[in-house]
Short mmCIF file of C-alpha atoms and ligand atoms in Angstrom, two decimals:
data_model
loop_
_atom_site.label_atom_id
_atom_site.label_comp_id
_atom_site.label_asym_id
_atom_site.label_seq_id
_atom_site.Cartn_x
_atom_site.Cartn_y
_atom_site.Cartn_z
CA UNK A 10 -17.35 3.71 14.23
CA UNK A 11 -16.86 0.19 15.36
CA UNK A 12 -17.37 -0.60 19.12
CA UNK A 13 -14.76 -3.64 18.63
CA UNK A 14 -11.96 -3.81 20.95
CA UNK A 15 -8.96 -1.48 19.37
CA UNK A 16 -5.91 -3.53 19.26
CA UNK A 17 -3.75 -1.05 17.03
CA UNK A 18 -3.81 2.48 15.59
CA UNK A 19 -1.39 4.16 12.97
CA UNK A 20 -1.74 7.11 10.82
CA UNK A 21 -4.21 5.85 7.90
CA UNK A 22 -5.68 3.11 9.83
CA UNK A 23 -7.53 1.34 12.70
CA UNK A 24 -7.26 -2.55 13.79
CA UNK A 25 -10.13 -3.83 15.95
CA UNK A 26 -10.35 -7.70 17.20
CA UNK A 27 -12.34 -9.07 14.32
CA UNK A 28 -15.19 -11.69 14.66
CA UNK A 29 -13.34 -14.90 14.96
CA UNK A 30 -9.29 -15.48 16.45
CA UNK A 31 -7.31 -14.71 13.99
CA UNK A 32 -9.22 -12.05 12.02
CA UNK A 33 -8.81 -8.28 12.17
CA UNK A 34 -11.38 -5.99 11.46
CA UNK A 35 -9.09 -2.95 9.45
CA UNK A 36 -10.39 0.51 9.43
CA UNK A 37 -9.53 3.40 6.69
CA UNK A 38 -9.99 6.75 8.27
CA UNK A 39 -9.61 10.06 6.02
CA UNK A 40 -6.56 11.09 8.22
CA UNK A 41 -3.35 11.89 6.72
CA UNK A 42 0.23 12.68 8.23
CA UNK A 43 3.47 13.14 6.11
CA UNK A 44 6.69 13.70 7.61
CA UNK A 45 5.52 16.90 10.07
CA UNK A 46 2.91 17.50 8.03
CA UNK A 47 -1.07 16.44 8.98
CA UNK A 48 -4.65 16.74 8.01
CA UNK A 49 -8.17 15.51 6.81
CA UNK A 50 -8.94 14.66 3.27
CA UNK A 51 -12.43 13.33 3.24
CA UNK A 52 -13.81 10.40 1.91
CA UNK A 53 -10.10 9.30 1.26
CA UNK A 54 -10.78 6.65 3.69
CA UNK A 55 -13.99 5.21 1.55
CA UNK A 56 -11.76 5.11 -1.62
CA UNK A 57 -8.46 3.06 0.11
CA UNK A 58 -10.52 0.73 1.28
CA UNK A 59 -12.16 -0.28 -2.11
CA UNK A 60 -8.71 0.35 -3.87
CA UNK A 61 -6.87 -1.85 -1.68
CA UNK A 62 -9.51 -4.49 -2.06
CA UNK A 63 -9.01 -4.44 -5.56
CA UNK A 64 -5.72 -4.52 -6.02
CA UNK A 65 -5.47 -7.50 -3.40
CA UNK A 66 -8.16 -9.25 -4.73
CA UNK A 67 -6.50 -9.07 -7.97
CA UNK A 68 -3.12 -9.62 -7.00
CA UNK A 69 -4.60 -13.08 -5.07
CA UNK A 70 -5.67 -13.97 -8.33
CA UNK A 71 -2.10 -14.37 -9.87
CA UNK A 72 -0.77 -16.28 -6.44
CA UNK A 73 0.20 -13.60 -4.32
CA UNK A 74 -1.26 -14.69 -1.08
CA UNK A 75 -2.41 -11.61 0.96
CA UNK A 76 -4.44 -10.81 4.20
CA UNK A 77 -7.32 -9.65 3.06
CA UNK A 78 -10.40 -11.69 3.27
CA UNK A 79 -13.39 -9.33 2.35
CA UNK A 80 -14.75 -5.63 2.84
CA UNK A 81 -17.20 -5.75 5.58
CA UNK A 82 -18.36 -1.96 4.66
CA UNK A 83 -17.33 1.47 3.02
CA UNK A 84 -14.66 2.15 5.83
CA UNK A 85 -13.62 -1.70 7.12
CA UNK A 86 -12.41 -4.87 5.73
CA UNK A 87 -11.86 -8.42 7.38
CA UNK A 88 -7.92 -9.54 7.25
CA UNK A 89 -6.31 -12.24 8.32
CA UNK A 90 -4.34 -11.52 11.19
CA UNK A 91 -0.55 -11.82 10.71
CA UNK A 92 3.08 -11.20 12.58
CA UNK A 93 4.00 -7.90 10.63
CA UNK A 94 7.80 -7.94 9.53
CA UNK A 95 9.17 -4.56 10.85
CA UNK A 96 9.91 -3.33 7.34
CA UNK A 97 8.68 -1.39 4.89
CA UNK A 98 9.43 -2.23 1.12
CA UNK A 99 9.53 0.10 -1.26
CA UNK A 100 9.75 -0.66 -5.25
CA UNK A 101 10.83 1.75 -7.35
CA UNK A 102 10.67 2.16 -11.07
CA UNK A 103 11.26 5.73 -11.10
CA UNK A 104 13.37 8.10 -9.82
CA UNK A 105 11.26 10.14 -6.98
CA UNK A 106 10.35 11.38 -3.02
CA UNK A 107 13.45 10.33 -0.98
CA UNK A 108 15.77 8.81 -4.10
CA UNK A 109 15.63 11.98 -5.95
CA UNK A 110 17.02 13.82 -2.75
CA UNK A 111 19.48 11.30 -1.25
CA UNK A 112 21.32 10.72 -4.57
CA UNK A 113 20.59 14.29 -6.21
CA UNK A 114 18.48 12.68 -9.27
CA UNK A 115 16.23 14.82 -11.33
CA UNK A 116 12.65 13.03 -10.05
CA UNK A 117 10.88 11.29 -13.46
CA UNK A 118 13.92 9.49 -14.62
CA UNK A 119 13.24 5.94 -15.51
CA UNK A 120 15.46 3.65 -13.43
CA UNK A 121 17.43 1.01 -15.46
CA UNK A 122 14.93 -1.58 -13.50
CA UNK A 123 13.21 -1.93 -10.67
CA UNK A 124 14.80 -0.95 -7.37
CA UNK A 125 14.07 -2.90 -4.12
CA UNK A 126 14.23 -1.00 -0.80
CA UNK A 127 14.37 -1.52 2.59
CA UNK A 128 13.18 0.96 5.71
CA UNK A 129 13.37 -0.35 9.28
CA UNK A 130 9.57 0.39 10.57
CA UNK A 131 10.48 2.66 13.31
CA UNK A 132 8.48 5.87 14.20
CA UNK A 133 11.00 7.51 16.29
CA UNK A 134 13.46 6.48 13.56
CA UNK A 135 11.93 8.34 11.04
CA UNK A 136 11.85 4.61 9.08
CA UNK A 137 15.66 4.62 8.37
CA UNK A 138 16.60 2.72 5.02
CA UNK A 139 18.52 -0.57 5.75
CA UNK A 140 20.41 -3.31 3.81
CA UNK A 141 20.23 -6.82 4.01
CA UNK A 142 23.03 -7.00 6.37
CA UNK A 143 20.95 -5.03 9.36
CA UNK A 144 17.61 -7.03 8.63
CA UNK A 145 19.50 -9.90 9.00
CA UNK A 146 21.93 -9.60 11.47
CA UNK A 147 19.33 -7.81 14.05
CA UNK A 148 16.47 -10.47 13.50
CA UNK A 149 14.26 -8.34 11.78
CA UNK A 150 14.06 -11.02 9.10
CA UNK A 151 15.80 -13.73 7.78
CA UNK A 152 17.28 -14.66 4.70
CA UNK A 153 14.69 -16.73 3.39
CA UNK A 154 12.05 -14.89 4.17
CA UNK A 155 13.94 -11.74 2.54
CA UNK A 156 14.31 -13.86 -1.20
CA UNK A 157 10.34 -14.43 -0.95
CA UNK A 158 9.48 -10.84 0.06
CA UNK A 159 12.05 -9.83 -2.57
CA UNK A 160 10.49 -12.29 -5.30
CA UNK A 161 7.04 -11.25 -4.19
CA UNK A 162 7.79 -7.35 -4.07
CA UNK A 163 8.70 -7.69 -7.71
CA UNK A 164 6.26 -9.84 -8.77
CA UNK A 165 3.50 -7.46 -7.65
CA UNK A 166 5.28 -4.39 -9.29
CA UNK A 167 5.35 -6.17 -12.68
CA UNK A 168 1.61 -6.87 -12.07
CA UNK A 169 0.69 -3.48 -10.73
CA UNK A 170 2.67 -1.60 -13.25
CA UNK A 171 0.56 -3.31 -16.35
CA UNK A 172 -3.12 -2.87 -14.23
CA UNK A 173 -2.19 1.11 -14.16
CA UNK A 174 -0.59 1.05 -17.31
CA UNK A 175 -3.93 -0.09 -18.81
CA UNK A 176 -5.94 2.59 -17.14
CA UNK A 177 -3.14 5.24 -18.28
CA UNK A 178 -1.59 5.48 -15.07
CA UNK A 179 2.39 5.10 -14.96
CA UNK A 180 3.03 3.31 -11.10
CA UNK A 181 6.16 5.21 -10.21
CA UNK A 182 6.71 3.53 -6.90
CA UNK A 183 5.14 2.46 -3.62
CA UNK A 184 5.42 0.50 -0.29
CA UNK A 185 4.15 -2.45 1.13
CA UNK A 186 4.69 -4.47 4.49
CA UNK A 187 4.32 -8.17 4.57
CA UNK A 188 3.73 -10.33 7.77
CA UNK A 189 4.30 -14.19 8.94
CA UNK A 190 0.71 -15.80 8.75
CA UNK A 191 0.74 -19.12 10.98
CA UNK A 192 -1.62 -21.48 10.59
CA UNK A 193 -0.61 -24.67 12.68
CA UNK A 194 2.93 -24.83 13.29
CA UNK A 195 3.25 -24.04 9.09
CA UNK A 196 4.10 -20.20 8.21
CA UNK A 197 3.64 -18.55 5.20
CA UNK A 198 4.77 -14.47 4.22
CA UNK A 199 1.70 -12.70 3.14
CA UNK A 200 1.39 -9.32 1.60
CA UNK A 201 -0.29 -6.97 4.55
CA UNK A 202 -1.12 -3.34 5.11
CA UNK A 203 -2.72 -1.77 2.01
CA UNK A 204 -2.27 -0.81 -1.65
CA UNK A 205 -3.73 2.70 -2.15
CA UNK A 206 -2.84 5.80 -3.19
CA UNK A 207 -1.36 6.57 -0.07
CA UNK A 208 1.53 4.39 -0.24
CA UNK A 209 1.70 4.61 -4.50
CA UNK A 210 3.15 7.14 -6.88
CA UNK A 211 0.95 7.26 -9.79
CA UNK A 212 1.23 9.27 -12.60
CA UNK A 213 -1.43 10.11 -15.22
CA UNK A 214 0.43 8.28 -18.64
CA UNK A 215 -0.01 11.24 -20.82
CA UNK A 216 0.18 14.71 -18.55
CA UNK A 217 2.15 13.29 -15.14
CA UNK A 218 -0.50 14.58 -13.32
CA UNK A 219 0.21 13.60 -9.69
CA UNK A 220 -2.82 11.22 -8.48
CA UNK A 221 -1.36 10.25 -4.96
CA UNK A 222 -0.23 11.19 -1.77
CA UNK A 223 1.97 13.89 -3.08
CA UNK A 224 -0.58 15.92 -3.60
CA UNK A 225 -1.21 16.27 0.16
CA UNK A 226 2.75 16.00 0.86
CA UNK A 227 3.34 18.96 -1.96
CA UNK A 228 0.32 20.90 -1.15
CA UNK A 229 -0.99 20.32 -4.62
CA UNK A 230 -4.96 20.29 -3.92
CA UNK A 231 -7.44 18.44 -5.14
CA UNK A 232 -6.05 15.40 -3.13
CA UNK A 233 -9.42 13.67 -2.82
CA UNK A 234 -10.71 14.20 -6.44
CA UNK A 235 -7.35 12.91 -7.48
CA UNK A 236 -7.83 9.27 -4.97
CA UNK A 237 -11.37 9.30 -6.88
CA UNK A 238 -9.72 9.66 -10.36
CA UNK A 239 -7.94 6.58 -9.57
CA UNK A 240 -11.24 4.76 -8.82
CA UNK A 241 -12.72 5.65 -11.32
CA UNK A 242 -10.27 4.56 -14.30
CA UNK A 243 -10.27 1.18 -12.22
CA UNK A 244 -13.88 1.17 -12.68
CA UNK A 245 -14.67 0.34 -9.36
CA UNK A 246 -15.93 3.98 -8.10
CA UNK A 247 -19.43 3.48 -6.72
CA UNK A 248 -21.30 5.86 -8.42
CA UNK A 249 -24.71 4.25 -8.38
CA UNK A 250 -24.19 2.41 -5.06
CA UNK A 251 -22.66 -0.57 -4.17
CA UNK A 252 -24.25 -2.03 -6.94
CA UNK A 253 -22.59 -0.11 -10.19
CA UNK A 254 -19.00 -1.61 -10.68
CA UNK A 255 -17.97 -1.62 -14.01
CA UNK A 256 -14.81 -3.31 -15.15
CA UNK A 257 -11.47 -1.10 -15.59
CA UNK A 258 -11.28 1.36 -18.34
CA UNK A 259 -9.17 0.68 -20.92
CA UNK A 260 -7.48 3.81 -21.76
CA UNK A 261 -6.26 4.40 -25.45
N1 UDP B 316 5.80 5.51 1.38
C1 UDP B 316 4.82 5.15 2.27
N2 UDP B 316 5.03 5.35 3.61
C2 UDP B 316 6.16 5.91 4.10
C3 UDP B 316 7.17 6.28 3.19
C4 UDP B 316 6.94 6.07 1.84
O1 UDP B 316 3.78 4.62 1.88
O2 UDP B 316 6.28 6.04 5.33
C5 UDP B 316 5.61 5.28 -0.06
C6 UDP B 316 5.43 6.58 -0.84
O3 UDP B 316 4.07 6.91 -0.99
C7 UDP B 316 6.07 6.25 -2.17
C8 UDP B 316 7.12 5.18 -1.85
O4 UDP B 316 6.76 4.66 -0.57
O5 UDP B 316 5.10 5.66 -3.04
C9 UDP B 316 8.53 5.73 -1.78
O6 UDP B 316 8.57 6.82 -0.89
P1 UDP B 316 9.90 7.65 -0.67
O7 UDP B 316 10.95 6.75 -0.08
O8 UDP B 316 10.25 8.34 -1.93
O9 UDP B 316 9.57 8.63 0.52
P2 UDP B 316 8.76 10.01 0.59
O10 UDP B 316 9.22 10.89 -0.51
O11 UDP B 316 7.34 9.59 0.46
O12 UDP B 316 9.10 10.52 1.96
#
């Protein structure tokens, strides 16, 4: 592992100083924690940290400014060091996980559109869903920045749900932070954290098949294989070494 000075730990990930002010060095460990629940899946940290790269290298490409600069290695990437906004976003496009319990909804129904959500990031909370009304009034965030992160949450479920959709995968839902990047006295929001299957439902188009994090929260099996399934259909598994990285597979 790094020798880097650790600045931050959570459940999925590591932050050391990175090379230059302003940088972070972000490392993917194989660790995973659910509610009570905890364990190991190997080499899920290898496969996040290509995923996210994708997906935020891609999602760059249509505008959405992000804090990822590059992948240093198999495990750590180079981001852009940002003010994180204490909350996590969640967009939803189908009933499941905590909607389908709080309002009693059979999980797999198709929403009427896309659902924004917001969770105060709070450990000992338990991340406690919030409206506008708290984010605002508390300082979390203010009403400007919540329109962009609102405008930008959307915009990258559109693009996300036509990426998966092309590889066969249906993007239920998933969560992603954003944080304040200043540069001068100028800030701009900036999508942070990672896209992965850890913080993604995704469901094989034609069978449902589970190819996330619920199959560690569900004790489904096969958690890693599934992560890998994912790479693969976005053609960026490295079979052959870090040379071999096909384009996505188009799936009929
Ligand atoms: N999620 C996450 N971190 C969390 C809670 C949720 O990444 O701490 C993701 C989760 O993987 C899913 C989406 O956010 O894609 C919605 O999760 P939900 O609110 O249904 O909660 P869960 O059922 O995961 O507790």
């Amino acid at each position: 592992m790094s020798r880097r000075k650790r600045v931050y730990e959570g459940n999925g990930k590591v932050l050391y100083e990175g090379p230059e002010p302003g940088t972070l060095v972000q490392y993917f460990k194989d660790d995973a924690i659910a509610r009570q629940k905890r364990g190991v899946i190997t080499g899920k940290g290898v496969l996040n940290n290509r995923i996210s790269e994708y997906l935020m290298q891609r999602l760059g490409e249509i505008g959405i400014p992000t804090h990822f600069l590059r992948r240093l290695n198999m495990r750590e990437q180079l981001i852009q060091e940002v003010e994180i906004i204490p909350l996590e976003v969640v967009v939803r496009n189908v009933v499941a996980g905590s909607l389908a319990e709080r309002l009693g909804m059979a999980e797999g129904t198709a929403l009427p559109r896309s659902i924004v959500e917001f969770y105060y990031k709070s450990d000992d909370l338990g991340d406690p869903l919030v409206t506008e009304e708290h984010i605002t009034a508390f300082g979390w965030s203010t009403p400007q920045e919540l329109d962009e992160v609102m405008h930008m949450a959307l915009r990258i479920n559109d693009f996300l749900c036509g990426l998966f959709y092309g590889v066969g995968i249906r993007l239920i839902d998933f969560r992603v932070e954003f944080g304040r990047l200043w540069q001068n006295d100028d800030m701009r929001i900036v999508l942070a954290d990672e896209i992965s299957p850890d913080n993604c439902r995704l469901w094989d188009l034609k069978t449902n098949e589970k190819l996330d994090k619920d199959r560690f929260r569900r004790d489904l099996g096969q958690i890693a294989e599934a992560y890998q399934e994912v790479a693969r259909r976005l053609g960026i598994l490295l079979e052959g070494g870090p040379t071999d990285m096909r384009g996505p597979e188009t799936m009929q």
